[in-house]
């Protein structure tokens, strides 16, 4: 069974640009969550989508947005990039039940210059 | 608000030594507790979990017991191997309907020397 796939693995962008990251969940998983990982702030929850609807949201500015498609694939968009957005962005999928474990992808490393 | 505090790393041990990584939490109600492991260049893998007080999670020789009286979920392993070198994260999920929203500790890096 294929795991969670995130593309691309690496991205370099310039301040002010926007970026879109993609996540393909494990087959059958309906929930996709996004996390930002930085050395200073650690792992922080961005948002979760379940059946194409945002179910939970973290404390990030509106520049960070996401969506989920009918096949459960998800995209995350960051507009007007700032240097502080440089991070590893992790996607996790689950069946979506309250006690379902999260399965993480290997992440997209975003560098903003 | 809810939070998770882990012992700071890095932790350096010799092969076959006993491992303890401390984790305490602050949360209202009865959160579910997790340990995740991250190997270099990879995402996080679920190591073990516990969903109610006094539950013991275990996997691959690692164990952790949900202690509500001390709000702790310490990770232990009796004999570590070089292959256990990784970063370990303690996390909580506050309520059943929080789904994919986990609150993570800062992570503890473990280095095991042969």
mmCIF file of N, CA, C and O in Angstrom, chain B residues 10-110:
data_model
loop_
_atom_site.group_PDB
_atom_site.id
_atom_site.type_symbol
_atom_site.label_atom_id
_atom_site.label_comp_id
_atom_site.label_asym_id
_atom_site.label_seq_id
_atom_site.Cartn_x
_atom_site.Cartn_y
_atom_site.Cartn_z
ATOM 1 N N UNK B 10 20.448 16.997 22.815
ATOM 2 C CA UNK B 10 20.415 15.591 22.410
ATOM 3 C C UNK B 10 20.735 14.651 23.569
ATOM 4 O O UNK B 10 21.423 15.023 24.510
ATOM 5 N N UNK B 11 20.201 13.464 23.472
ATOM 6 C CA UNK B 11 20.505 12.399 24.414
ATOM 7 C C UNK B 11 21.448 11.424 23.715
ATOM 8 O O UNK B 11 21.139 10.954 22.621
ATOM 9 N N UNK B 12 22.579 11.177 24.335
ATOM 10 C CA UNK B 12 23.562 10.265 23.749
ATOM 11 C C UNK B 12 23.720 9.055 24.655
ATOM 12 O O UNK B 12 24.012 9.214 25.847
ATOM 13 N N UNK B 13 23.532 7.871 24.107
ATOM 14 C CA UNK B 13 23.629 6.630 24.864
ATOM 15 C C UNK B 13 24.507 5.627 24.128
ATOM 16 O O UNK B 13 24.654 5.703 22.904
ATOM 17 N N UNK B 14 25.029 4.695 24.871
ATOM 18 C CA UNK B 14 25.739 3.567 24.280
ATOM 19 C C UNK B 14 24.735 2.472 23.955
ATOM 20 O O UNK B 14 23.676 2.363 24.599
ATOM 21 N N UNK B 15 25.066 1.669 22.959
ATOM 22 C CA UNK B 15 24.188 0.555 22.580
ATOM 23 C C UNK B 15 23.916 -0.313 23.809
ATOM 24 O O UNK B 15 24.793 -0.522 24.647
ATOM 25 N N UNK B 16 22.662 -0.779 23.918
ATOM 26 C CA UNK B 16 22.166 -1.640 24.994
ATOM 27 C C UNK B 16 21.888 -0.874 26.283
ATOM 28 O O UNK B 16 21.482 -1.490 27.274
ATOM 29 N N UNK B 17 22.043 0.429 26.291
ATOM 30 C CA UNK B 17 21.705 1.210 27.489
ATOM 31 C C UNK B 17 20.195 1.353 27.601
ATOM 32 O O UNK B 17 19.442 1.141 26.638
ATOM 33 N N UNK B 18 19.750 1.749 28.802
ATOM 34 C CA UNK B 18 18.327 1.984 29.063
ATOM 35 C C UNK B 18 17.978 3.420 28.678
ATOM 36 O O UNK B 18 18.712 4.356 28.964
ATOM 37 N N UNK B 19 16.829 3.555 28.025
ATOM 38 C CA UNK B 19 16.398 4.866 27.550
ATOM 39 C C UNK B 19 15.160 5.337 28.298
ATOM 40 O O UNK B 19 14.195 4.563 28.461
ATOM 41 N N UNK B 20 15.189 6.586 28.724
ATOM 42 C CA UNK B 20 13.977 7.273 29.180
ATOM 43 C C UNK B 20 13.958 8.660 28.558
ATOM 44 O O UNK B 20 14.946 9.381 28.657
ATOM 45 N N UNK B 21 12.859 9.002 27.929
ATOM 46 C CA UNK B 21 12.634 10.366 27.445
ATOM 47 C C UNK B 21 11.369 10.866 28.133
ATOM 48 O O UNK B 21 10.290 10.300 27.968
ATOM 49 N N UNK B 22 11.538 11.918 28.917
ATOM 50 C CA UNK B 22 10.420 12.434 29.696
ATOM 51 C C UNK B 22 9.480 13.294 28.858
ATOM 52 O O UNK B 22 9.917 14.073 28.004
ATOM 53 N N UNK B 23 8.196 13.157 29.137
ATOM 54 C CA UNK B 23 7.168 13.952 28.472
ATOM 55 C C UNK B 23 6.074 14.256 29.475
ATOM 56 O O UNK B 23 5.545 13.340 30.124
ATOM 57 N N UNK B 24 5.752 15.534 29.628
ATOM 58 C CA UNK B 24 4.614 15.929 30.440
ATOM 59 C C UNK B 24 3.697 16.805 29.605
ATOM 60 O O UNK B 24 4.132 17.422 28.634
ATOM 61 N N UNK B 25 2.445 16.866 29.996
ATOM 62 C CA UNK B 25 1.488 17.603 29.183
ATOM 63 C C UNK B 25 0.587 18.458 30.064
ATOM 64 O O UNK B 25 0.427 18.220 31.263
ATOM 65 N N UNK B 26 -0.006 19.439 29.422
ATOM 66 C CA UNK B 26 -1.042 20.267 30.032
ATOM 67 C C UNK B 26 -2.227 20.260 29.095
ATOM 68 O O UNK B 26 -2.093 20.608 27.920
ATOM 69 N N UNK B 27 -3.357 19.808 29.599
ATOM 70 C CA UNK B 27 -4.558 19.767 28.763
ATOM 71 C C UNK B 27 -5.769 19.589 29.652
ATOM 72 O O UNK B 27 -5.686 18.980 30.715
ATOM 73 N N UNK B 28 -6.875 20.113 29.213
ATOM 74 C CA UNK B 28 -8.116 19.866 29.920
ATOM 75 C C UNK B 28 -8.709 18.555 29.419
ATOM 76 O O UNK B 28 -8.410 18.097 28.324
ATOM 77 N N UNK B 29 -9.508 17.960 30.252
ATOM 78 C CA UNK B 29 -10.169 16.730 29.840
ATOM 79 C C UNK B 29 -9.223 15.549 29.794
ATOM 80 O O UNK B 29 -8.258 15.459 30.557
ATOM 81 N N UNK B 30 -9.489 14.658 28.863
ATOM 82 C CA UNK B 30 -8.742 13.406 28.775
ATOM 83 C C UNK B 30 -8.170 13.249 27.367
ATOM 84 O O UNK B 30 -8.760 12.585 26.521
ATOM 85 N N UNK B 31 -7.009 13.829 27.129
ATOM 86 C CA UNK B 31 -6.439 13.752 25.779
ATOM 87 C C UNK B 31 -5.912 12.365 25.466
ATOM 88 O O UNK B 31 -5.656 11.570 26.373
ATOM 89 N N UNK B 32 -5.771 12.073 24.194
ATOM 90 C CA UNK B 32 -5.017 10.909 23.752
ATOM 91 C C UNK B 32 -3.551 11.323 23.627
ATOM 92 O O UNK B 32 -3.257 12.461 23.257
ATOM 93 N N UNK B 33 -2.652 10.397 23.907
ATOM 94 C CA UNK B 33 -1.224 10.696 23.912
ATOM 95 C C UNK B 33 -0.486 9.797 22.928
ATOM 96 O O UNK B 33 -0.847 8.627 22.760
ATOM 97 N N UNK B 34 0.551 10.354 22.316
ATOM 98 C CA UNK B 34 1.272 9.654 21.252
ATOM 99 C C UNK B 34 2.779 9.882 21.372
ATOM 100 O O UNK B 34 3.227 10.913 21.878
ATOM 101 N N UNK B 35 3.535 8.930 20.871
ATOM 102 C CA UNK B 35 4.942 9.121 20.583
ATOM 103 C C UNK B 35 5.153 8.849 19.096
ATOM 104 O O UNK B 35 4.721 7.808 18.574
ATOM 105 N N UNK B 36 5.820 9.820 18.456
ATOM 106 C CA UNK B 36 6.200 9.685 17.059
ATOM 107 C C UNK B 36 7.719 9.710 16.966
ATOM 108 O O UNK B 36 8.396 10.322 17.803
ATOM 109 N N UNK B 37 8.249 9.084 15.916
ATOM 110 C CA UNK B 37 9.685 9.082 15.682
ATOM 111 C C UNK B 37 9.963 9.600 14.274
ATOM 112 O O UNK B 37 9.196 9.313 13.336
ATOM 113 N N UNK B 38 11.011 10.401 14.154
ATOM 114 C CA UNK B 38 11.385 10.956 12.850
ATOM 115 C C UNK B 38 12.840 10.622 12.562
ATOM 116 O O UNK B 38 13.746 11.061 13.275
ATOM 117 N N UNK B 39 13.063 9.847 11.502
ATOM 118 C CA UNK B 39 14.413 9.524 11.057
ATOM 119 C C UNK B 39 14.864 10.602 10.071
ATOM 120 O O UNK B 39 14.032 11.253 9.428
ATOM 121 N N UNK B 40 16.164 10.794 9.926
ATOM 122 C CA UNK B 40 16.681 11.861 9.059
ATOM 123 C C UNK B 40 16.084 11.818 7.654
ATOM 124 O O UNK B 40 16.054 10.761 7.018
ATOM 125 N N UNK B 41 15.598 12.973 7.198
ATOM 126 C CA UNK B 41 15.067 13.074 5.849
ATOM 127 C C UNK B 41 13.704 12.465 5.649
ATOM 128 O O UNK B 41 13.232 12.363 4.505
ATOM 129 N N UNK B 42 13.065 12.064 6.727
ATOM 130 C CA UNK B 42 11.755 11.416 6.596
ATOM 131 C C UNK B 42 10.684 12.152 7.397
ATOM 132 O O UNK B 42 10.978 13.032 8.202
ATOM 133 N N UNK B 43 9.443 11.748 7.171
ATOM 134 C CA UNK B 43 8.353 12.273 7.975
ATOM 135 C C UNK B 43 8.267 11.530 9.302
ATOM 136 O O UNK B 43 9.154 10.769 9.660
ATOM 137 N N UNK B 44 7.194 11.769 10.020
ATOM 138 C CA UNK B 44 7.021 11.164 11.325
ATOM 139 C C UNK B 44 6.317 9.815 11.204
ATOM 140 O O UNK B 44 5.425 9.640 10.371
ATOM 141 N N UNK B 45 6.726 8.898 12.075
ATOM 142 C CA UNK B 45 6.064 7.594 12.135
ATOM 143 C C UNK B 45 5.493 7.415 13.536
ATOM 144 O O UNK B 45 6.170 7.705 14.519
ATOM 145 N N UNK B 46 4.267 6.925 13.602
ATOM 146 C CA UNK B 46 3.679 6.648 14.904
ATOM 147 C C UNK B 46 4.420 5.501 15.567
ATOM 148 O O UNK B 46 4.552 4.416 14.988
ATOM 149 N N UNK B 47 4.886 5.726 16.781
ATOM 150 C CA UNK B 47 5.585 4.689 17.524
ATOM 151 C C UNK B 47 4.622 3.946 18.451
ATOM 152 O O UNK B 47 4.576 2.724 18.473
ATOM 153 N N UNK B 48 3.855 4.704 19.236
ATOM 154 C CA UNK B 48 2.874 4.095 20.119
ATOM 155 C C UNK B 48 1.878 5.150 20.582
ATOM 156 O O UNK B 48 2.119 6.346 20.410
ATOM 157 N N UNK B 49 0.783 4.690 21.174
ATOM 158 C CA UNK B 49 -0.233 5.624 21.635
ATOM 159 C C UNK B 49 -0.962 5.073 22.856
ATOM 160 O O UNK B 49 -0.901 3.867 23.134
ATOM 161 N N UNK B 50 -1.641 5.959 23.573
ATOM 162 C CA UNK B 50 -2.492 5.568 24.697
ATOM 163 C C UNK B 50 -3.658 6.537 24.737
ATOM 164 O O UNK B 50 -3.476 7.741 24.546
ATOM 165 N N UNK B 51 -4.836 6.015 24.948
ATOM 166 C CA UNK B 51 -6.012 6.865 24.835
ATOM 167 C C UNK B 51 -6.707 7.139 26.164
ATOM 168 O O UNK B 51 -7.612 7.982 26.219
ATOM 169 N N UNK B 52 -6.313 6.462 27.223
ATOM 170 C CA UNK B 52 -6.930 6.763 28.514
ATOM 171 C C UNK B 52 -5.946 6.474 29.636
ATOM 172 O O UNK B 52 -4.934 5.783 29.446
ATOM 173 N N UNK B 53 -6.266 7.013 30.799
ATOM 174 C CA UNK B 53 -5.376 6.899 31.959
ATOM 175 C C UNK B 53 -5.036 5.437 32.252
ATOM 176 O O UNK B 53 -5.897 4.560 32.159
ATOM 177 N N UNK B 54 -3.760 5.216 32.561
ATOM 178 C CA UNK B 54 -3.189 3.921 32.925
ATOM 179 C C UNK B 54 -2.995 2.986 31.730
ATOM 180 O O UNK B 54 -2.484 1.876 31.911
ATOM 181 N N UNK B 55 -3.384 3.429 30.550
ATOM 182 C CA UNK B 55 -3.089 2.648 29.346
ATOM 183 C C UNK B 55 -1.579 2.613 29.151
ATOM 184 O O UNK B 55 -0.884 3.595 29.380
ATOM 185 N N UNK B 56 -1.084 1.472 28.669
ATOM 186 C CA UNK B 56 0.323 1.379 28.298
ATOM 187 C C UNK B 56 0.392 1.117 26.804
ATOM 188 O O UNK B 56 -0.173 0.144 26.308
ATOM 189 N N UNK B 57 1.079 2.001 26.085
ATOM 190 C CA UNK B 57 1.345 1.770 24.677
ATOM 191 C C UNK B 57 2.703 1.111 24.529
ATOM 192 O O UNK B 57 3.620 1.386 25.299
ATOM 193 N N UNK B 58 2.827 0.216 23.545
ATOM 194 C CA UNK B 58 4.111 -0.446 23.340
ATOM 195 C C UNK B 58 4.286 -0.814 21.877
ATOM 196 O O UNK B 58 3.313 -1.096 21.168
ATOM 197 N N UNK B 59 5.550 -0.792 21.430
ATOM 198 C CA UNK B 59 5.857 -1.123 20.042
ATOM 199 C C UNK B 59 7.371 -1.188 19.902
ATOM 200 O O UNK B 59 8.089 -0.307 20.401
ATOM 201 N N UNK B 60 7.877 -2.211 19.244
ATOM 202 C CA UNK B 60 9.309 -2.347 18.931
ATOM 203 C C UNK B 60 10.184 -2.210 20.174
ATOM 204 O O UNK B 60 11.295 -1.681 20.094
ATOM 205 N N UNK B 61 9.713 -2.656 21.315
ATOM 206 C CA UNK B 61 10.497 -2.593 22.538
ATOM 207 C C UNK B 61 10.335 -1.295 23.313
ATOM 208 O O UNK B 61 10.809 -1.177 24.440
ATOM 209 N N UNK B 62 9.671 -0.316 22.727
ATOM 210 C CA UNK B 62 9.392 0.946 23.407
ATOM 211 C C UNK B 62 8.071 0.836 24.167
ATOM 212 O O UNK B 62 7.145 0.165 23.714
ATOM 213 N N UNK B 63 8.026 1.529 25.315
ATOM 214 C CA UNK B 63 6.798 1.545 26.109
ATOM 215 C C UNK B 63 6.577 2.939 26.673
ATOM 216 O O UNK B 63 7.538 3.681 26.923
ATOM 217 N N UNK B 64 5.298 3.264 26.923
ATOM 218 C CA UNK B 64 4.963 4.495 27.620
ATOM 219 C C UNK B 64 3.623 4.297 28.295
ATOM 220 O O UNK B 64 2.715 3.700 27.704
ATOM 221 N N UNK B 65 3.496 4.784 29.526
ATOM 222 C CA UNK B 65 2.264 4.633 30.294
ATOM 223 C C UNK B 65 1.623 5.987 30.535
ATOM 224 O O UNK B 65 2.300 6.935 30.962
ATOM 225 N N UNK B 66 0.343 6.102 30.264
ATOM 226 C CA UNK B 66 -0.444 7.326 30.430
ATOM 227 C C UNK B 66 -0.710 7.501 31.928
ATOM 228 O O UNK B 66 -1.495 6.778 32.523
ATOM 229 N N UNK B 67 -0.046 8.485 32.535
ATOM 230 C CA UNK B 67 -0.203 8.754 33.971
ATOM 231 C C UNK B 67 -0.936 10.068 34.149
ATOM 232 O O UNK B 67 -0.350 11.139 34.002
ATOM 233 N N UNK B 68 -2.214 9.974 34.472
ATOM 234 C CA UNK B 68 -2.992 11.203 34.583
ATOM 235 C C UNK B 68 -2.629 11.964 35.856
ATOM 236 O O UNK B 68 -2.626 13.196 35.872
ATOM 237 N N UNK B 69 -2.271 11.248 36.911
ATOM 238 C CA UNK B 69 -1.982 11.927 38.180
ATOM 239 C C UNK B 69 -0.735 12.799 38.090
ATOM 240 O O UNK B 69 -0.633 13.812 38.776
ATOM 241 N N UNK B 70 0.197 12.410 37.215
ATOM 242 C CA UNK B 70 1.409 13.210 37.036
ATOM 243 C C UNK B 70 1.448 13.885 35.662
ATOM 244 O O UNK B 70 2.442 14.506 35.308
ATOM 245 N N UNK B 71 0.364 13.777 34.926
ATOM 246 C CA UNK B 71 0.247 14.294 33.540
ATOM 247 C C UNK B 71 1.515 13.997 32.750
ATOM 248 O O UNK B 71 2.156 14.889 32.171
ATOM 249 N N UNK B 72 1.877 12.715 32.720
ATOM 250 C CA UNK B 72 3.116 12.327 32.056
ATOM 251 C C UNK B 72 2.904 11.150 31.122
ATOM 252 O O UNK B 72 1.930 10.384 31.257
ATOM 253 N N UNK B 73 3.842 10.999 30.192
ATOM 254 C CA UNK B 73 3.790 9.899 29.215
ATOM 255 C C UNK B 73 5.233 9.628 28.791
ATOM 256 O O UNK B 73 5.620 9.803 27.649
ATOM 257 N N UNK B 74 6.043 9.190 29.722
ATOM 258 C CA UNK B 74 7.477 9.000 29.485
ATOM 259 C C UNK B 74 7.733 7.789 28.593
ATOM 260 O O UNK B 74 7.152 6.716 28.803
ATOM 261 N N UNK B 75 8.655 7.951 27.665
ATOM 262 C CA UNK B 75 9.026 6.864 26.747
ATOM 263 C C UNK B 75 10.218 6.098 27.309
ATOM 264 O O UNK B 75 11.195 6.711 27.760
ATOM 265 N N UNK B 76 10.135 4.775 27.275
ATOM 266 C CA UNK B 76 11.224 3.938 27.795
ATOM 267 C C UNK B 76 11.533 2.798 26.837
ATOM 268 O O UNK B 76 10.654 2.307 26.136
ATOM 269 N N UNK B 77 12.812 2.396 26.867
ATOM 270 C CA UNK B 77 13.215 1.194 26.156
ATOM 271 C C UNK B 77 14.350 0.557 26.936
ATOM 272 O O UNK B 77 15.283 1.256 27.352
ATOM 273 N N UNK B 78 14.283 -0.733 27.098
ATOM 274 C CA UNK B 78 15.244 -1.409 27.964
ATOM 275 C C UNK B 78 16.654 -1.500 27.393
ATOM 276 O O UNK B 78 17.630 -1.473 28.140
ATOM 277 N N UNK B 79 16.774 -1.571 26.063
ATOM 278 C CA UNK B 79 18.090 -1.776 25.461
ATOM 279 C C UNK B 79 18.068 -1.143 24.068
ATOM 280 O O UNK B 79 17.493 -1.704 23.136
ATOM 281 N N UNK B 80 18.705 0.030 23.945
ATOM 282 C CA UNK B 80 18.634 0.742 22.670
ATOM 283 C C UNK B 80 19.674 0.203 21.684
ATOM 284 O O UNK B 80 20.705 -0.351 22.072
ATOM 285 N N UNK B 81 19.368 0.398 20.419
ATOM 286 C CA UNK B 81 20.255 0.003 19.330
ATOM 287 C C UNK B 81 20.654 1.232 18.524
ATOM 288 O O UNK B 81 19.966 2.264 18.579
ATOM 289 N N UNK B 82 21.721 1.101 17.760
ATOM 290 C CA UNK B 82 22.163 2.221 16.919
ATOM 291 C C UNK B 82 21.031 2.671 15.998
ATOM 292 O O UNK B 82 20.856 3.868 15.745
ATOM 293 N N UNK B 83 20.248 1.724 15.539
ATOM 294 C CA UNK B 83 19.150 2.020 14.618
ATOM 295 C C UNK B 83 18.020 2.826 15.271
ATOM 296 O O UNK B 83 17.117 3.310 14.574
ATOM 297 N N UNK B 84 18.057 2.988 16.585
ATOM 298 C CA UNK B 84 17.049 3.806 17.279
ATOM 299 C C UNK B 84 17.392 5.288 17.240
ATOM 300 O O UNK B 84 16.598 6.127 17.693
ATOM 301 N N UNK B 85 18.555 5.636 16.717
ATOM 302 C CA UNK B 85 18.957 7.035 16.621
ATOM 303 C C UNK B 85 17.968 7.789 15.731
ATOM 304 O O UNK B 85 17.763 7.431 14.567
ATOM 305 N N UNK B 86 17.339 8.809 16.286
ATOM 306 C CA UNK B 86 16.274 9.539 15.600
ATOM 307 C C UNK B 86 15.829 10.672 16.520
ATOM 308 O O UNK B 86 16.347 10.843 17.619
ATOM 309 N N UNK B 87 14.829 11.420 16.070
ATOM 310 C CA UNK B 87 14.195 12.434 16.915
ATOM 311 C C UNK B 87 12.828 11.903 17.336
ATOM 312 O O UNK B 87 12.058 11.426 16.490
ATOM 313 N N UNK B 88 12.541 11.986 18.614
ATOM 314 C CA UNK B 88 11.294 11.460 19.174
ATOM 315 C C UNK B 88 10.405 12.613 19.622
ATOM 316 O O UNK B 88 10.848 13.529 20.307
ATOM 317 N N UNK B 89 9.141 12.532 19.225
ATOM 318 C CA UNK B 89 8.173 13.572 19.548
ATOM 319 C C UNK B 89 7.023 12.994 20.364
ATOM 320 O O UNK B 89 6.428 11.979 19.978
ATOM 321 N N UNK B 90 6.724 13.683 21.444
ATOM 322 C CA UNK B 90 5.545 13.374 22.235
ATOM 323 C C UNK B 90 4.423 14.303 21.764
ATOM 324 O O UNK B 90 4.689 15.468 21.423
ATOM 325 N N UNK B 91 3.195 13.809 21.714
ATOM 326 C CA UNK B 91 2.103 14.632 21.201
ATOM 327 C C UNK B 91 0.796 14.278 21.898
ATOM 328 O O UNK B 91 0.646 13.167 22.422
ATOM 329 N N UNK B 92 -0.133 15.214 21.878
ATOM 330 C CA UNK B 92 -1.463 14.939 22.409
ATOM 331 C C UNK B 92 -2.523 15.370 21.409
ATOM 332 O O UNK B 92 -2.319 16.278 20.612
ATOM 333 N N UNK B 93 -3.651 14.690 21.491
ATOM 334 C CA UNK B 93 -4.850 15.092 20.758
ATOM 335 C C UNK B 93 -5.903 15.341 21.811
ATOM 336 O O UNK B 93 -6.237 14.429 22.578
ATOM 337 N N UNK B 94 -6.388 16.566 21.836
ATOM 338 C CA UNK B 94 -7.154 17.004 22.993
ATOM 339 C C UNK B 94 -8.458 16.245 23.158
ATOM 340 O O UNK B 94 -8.791 15.795 24.240
ATOM 341 N N UNK B 95 -9.221 16.127 22.118
ATOM 342 C CA UNK B 95 -10.518 15.460 22.218
ATOM 343 C C UNK B 95 -10.753 14.590 21.005
ATOM 344 O O UNK B 95 -10.065 14.688 20.011
ATOM 345 N N UNK B 96 -11.733 13.783 21.123
ATOM 346 C CA UNK B 96 -12.036 12.799 20.091
ATOM 347 C C UNK B 96 -12.272 13.453 18.742
ATOM 348 O O UNK B 96 -11.886 12.933 17.706
ATOM 349 N N UNK B 97 -12.859 14.642 18.710
ATOM 350 C CA UNK B 97 -13.217 15.237 17.426
ATOM 351 C C UNK B 97 -12.143 16.166 16.867
ATOM 352 O O UNK B 97 -12.392 16.889 15.917
ATOM 353 N N UNK B 98 -10.957 16.141 17.482
ATOM 354 C CA UNK B 98 -9.889 16.981 16.958
ATOM 355 C C UNK B 98 -9.205 16.345 15.751
ATOM 356 O O UNK B 98 -8.401 16.997 15.083
ATOM 357 N N UNK B 99 -9.489 15.099 15.483
ATOM 358 C CA UNK B 99 -9.025 14.465 14.260
ATOM 359 C C UNK B 99 -7.530 14.577 14.050
ATOM 360 O O UNK B 99 -6.740 14.014 14.783
ATOM 361 N N UNK B 100 -7.140 15.356 13.016
ATOM 362 C CA UNK B 100 -5.746 15.458 12.649
ATOM 363 C C UNK B 100 -4.976 16.514 13.400
ATOM 364 O O UNK B 100 -3.805 16.760 13.102
ATOM 365 N N UNK B 101 -5.594 17.160 14.385
ATOM 366 C CA UNK B 101 -4.919 18.239 15.100
ATOM 367 C C UNK B 101 -4.199 17.692 16.315
ATOM 368 O O UNK B 101 -4.819 17.377 17.330
ATOM 369 N N UNK B 102 -2.897 17.571 16.205
ATOM 370 C CA UNK B 102 -2.063 17.144 17.317
ATOM 371 C C UNK B 102 -1.226 18.321 17.807
ATOM 372 O O UNK B 102 -0.837 19.181 17.027
ATOM 373 N N UNK B 103 -0.948 18.315 19.103
ATOM 374 C CA UNK B 103 -0.028 19.285 19.687
ATOM 375 C C UNK B 103 1.235 18.531 20.050
ATOM 376 O O UNK B 103 1.183 17.556 20.820
ATOM 377 N N UNK B 104 2.361 18.970 19.488
ATOM 378 C CA UNK B 104 3.623 18.256 19.650
ATOM 379 C C UNK B 104 4.546 18.954 20.638
ATOM 380 O O UNK B 104 4.527 20.183 20.790
ATOM 381 N N UNK B 105 5.362 18.141 21.290
ATOM 382 C CA UNK B 105 6.486 18.669 22.038
ATOM 383 C C UNK B 105 7.592 19.066 21.073
ATOM 384 O O UNK B 105 7.483 18.873 19.853
ATOM 385 N N UNK B 106 8.681 19.589 21.625
ATOM 386 C CA UNK B 106 9.752 20.128 20.789
ATOM 387 C C UNK B 106 10.626 19.042 20.159
ATOM 388 O O UNK B 106 11.429 19.329 19.285
ATOM 389 N N UNK B 107 10.472 17.829 20.619
ATOM 390 C CA UNK B 107 11.284 16.743 20.076
ATOM 391 C C UNK B 107 12.559 16.542 20.879
ATOM 392 O O UNK B 107 13.136 17.502 21.412
ATOM 393 N N UNK B 108 12.973 15.300 20.984
ATOM 394 C CA UNK B 108 14.216 14.945 21.674
ATOM 395 C C UNK B 108 15.050 14.100 20.737
ATOM 396 O O UNK B 108 14.603 13.034 20.289
ATOM 397 N N UNK B 109 16.239 14.601 20.442
ATOM 398 C CA UNK B 109 17.130 13.856 19.549
ATOM 399 C C UNK B 109 17.878 12.794 20.334
ATOM 400 O O UNK B 109 18.474 13.081 21.378
ATOM 401 N N UNK B 110 17.847 11.582 19.846
ATOM 402 C CA UNK B 110 18.552 10.463 20.469
ATOM 403 C C UNK B 110 19.665 10.004 19.542
ATOM 404 O O UNK B 110 19.432 9.755 18.366
#
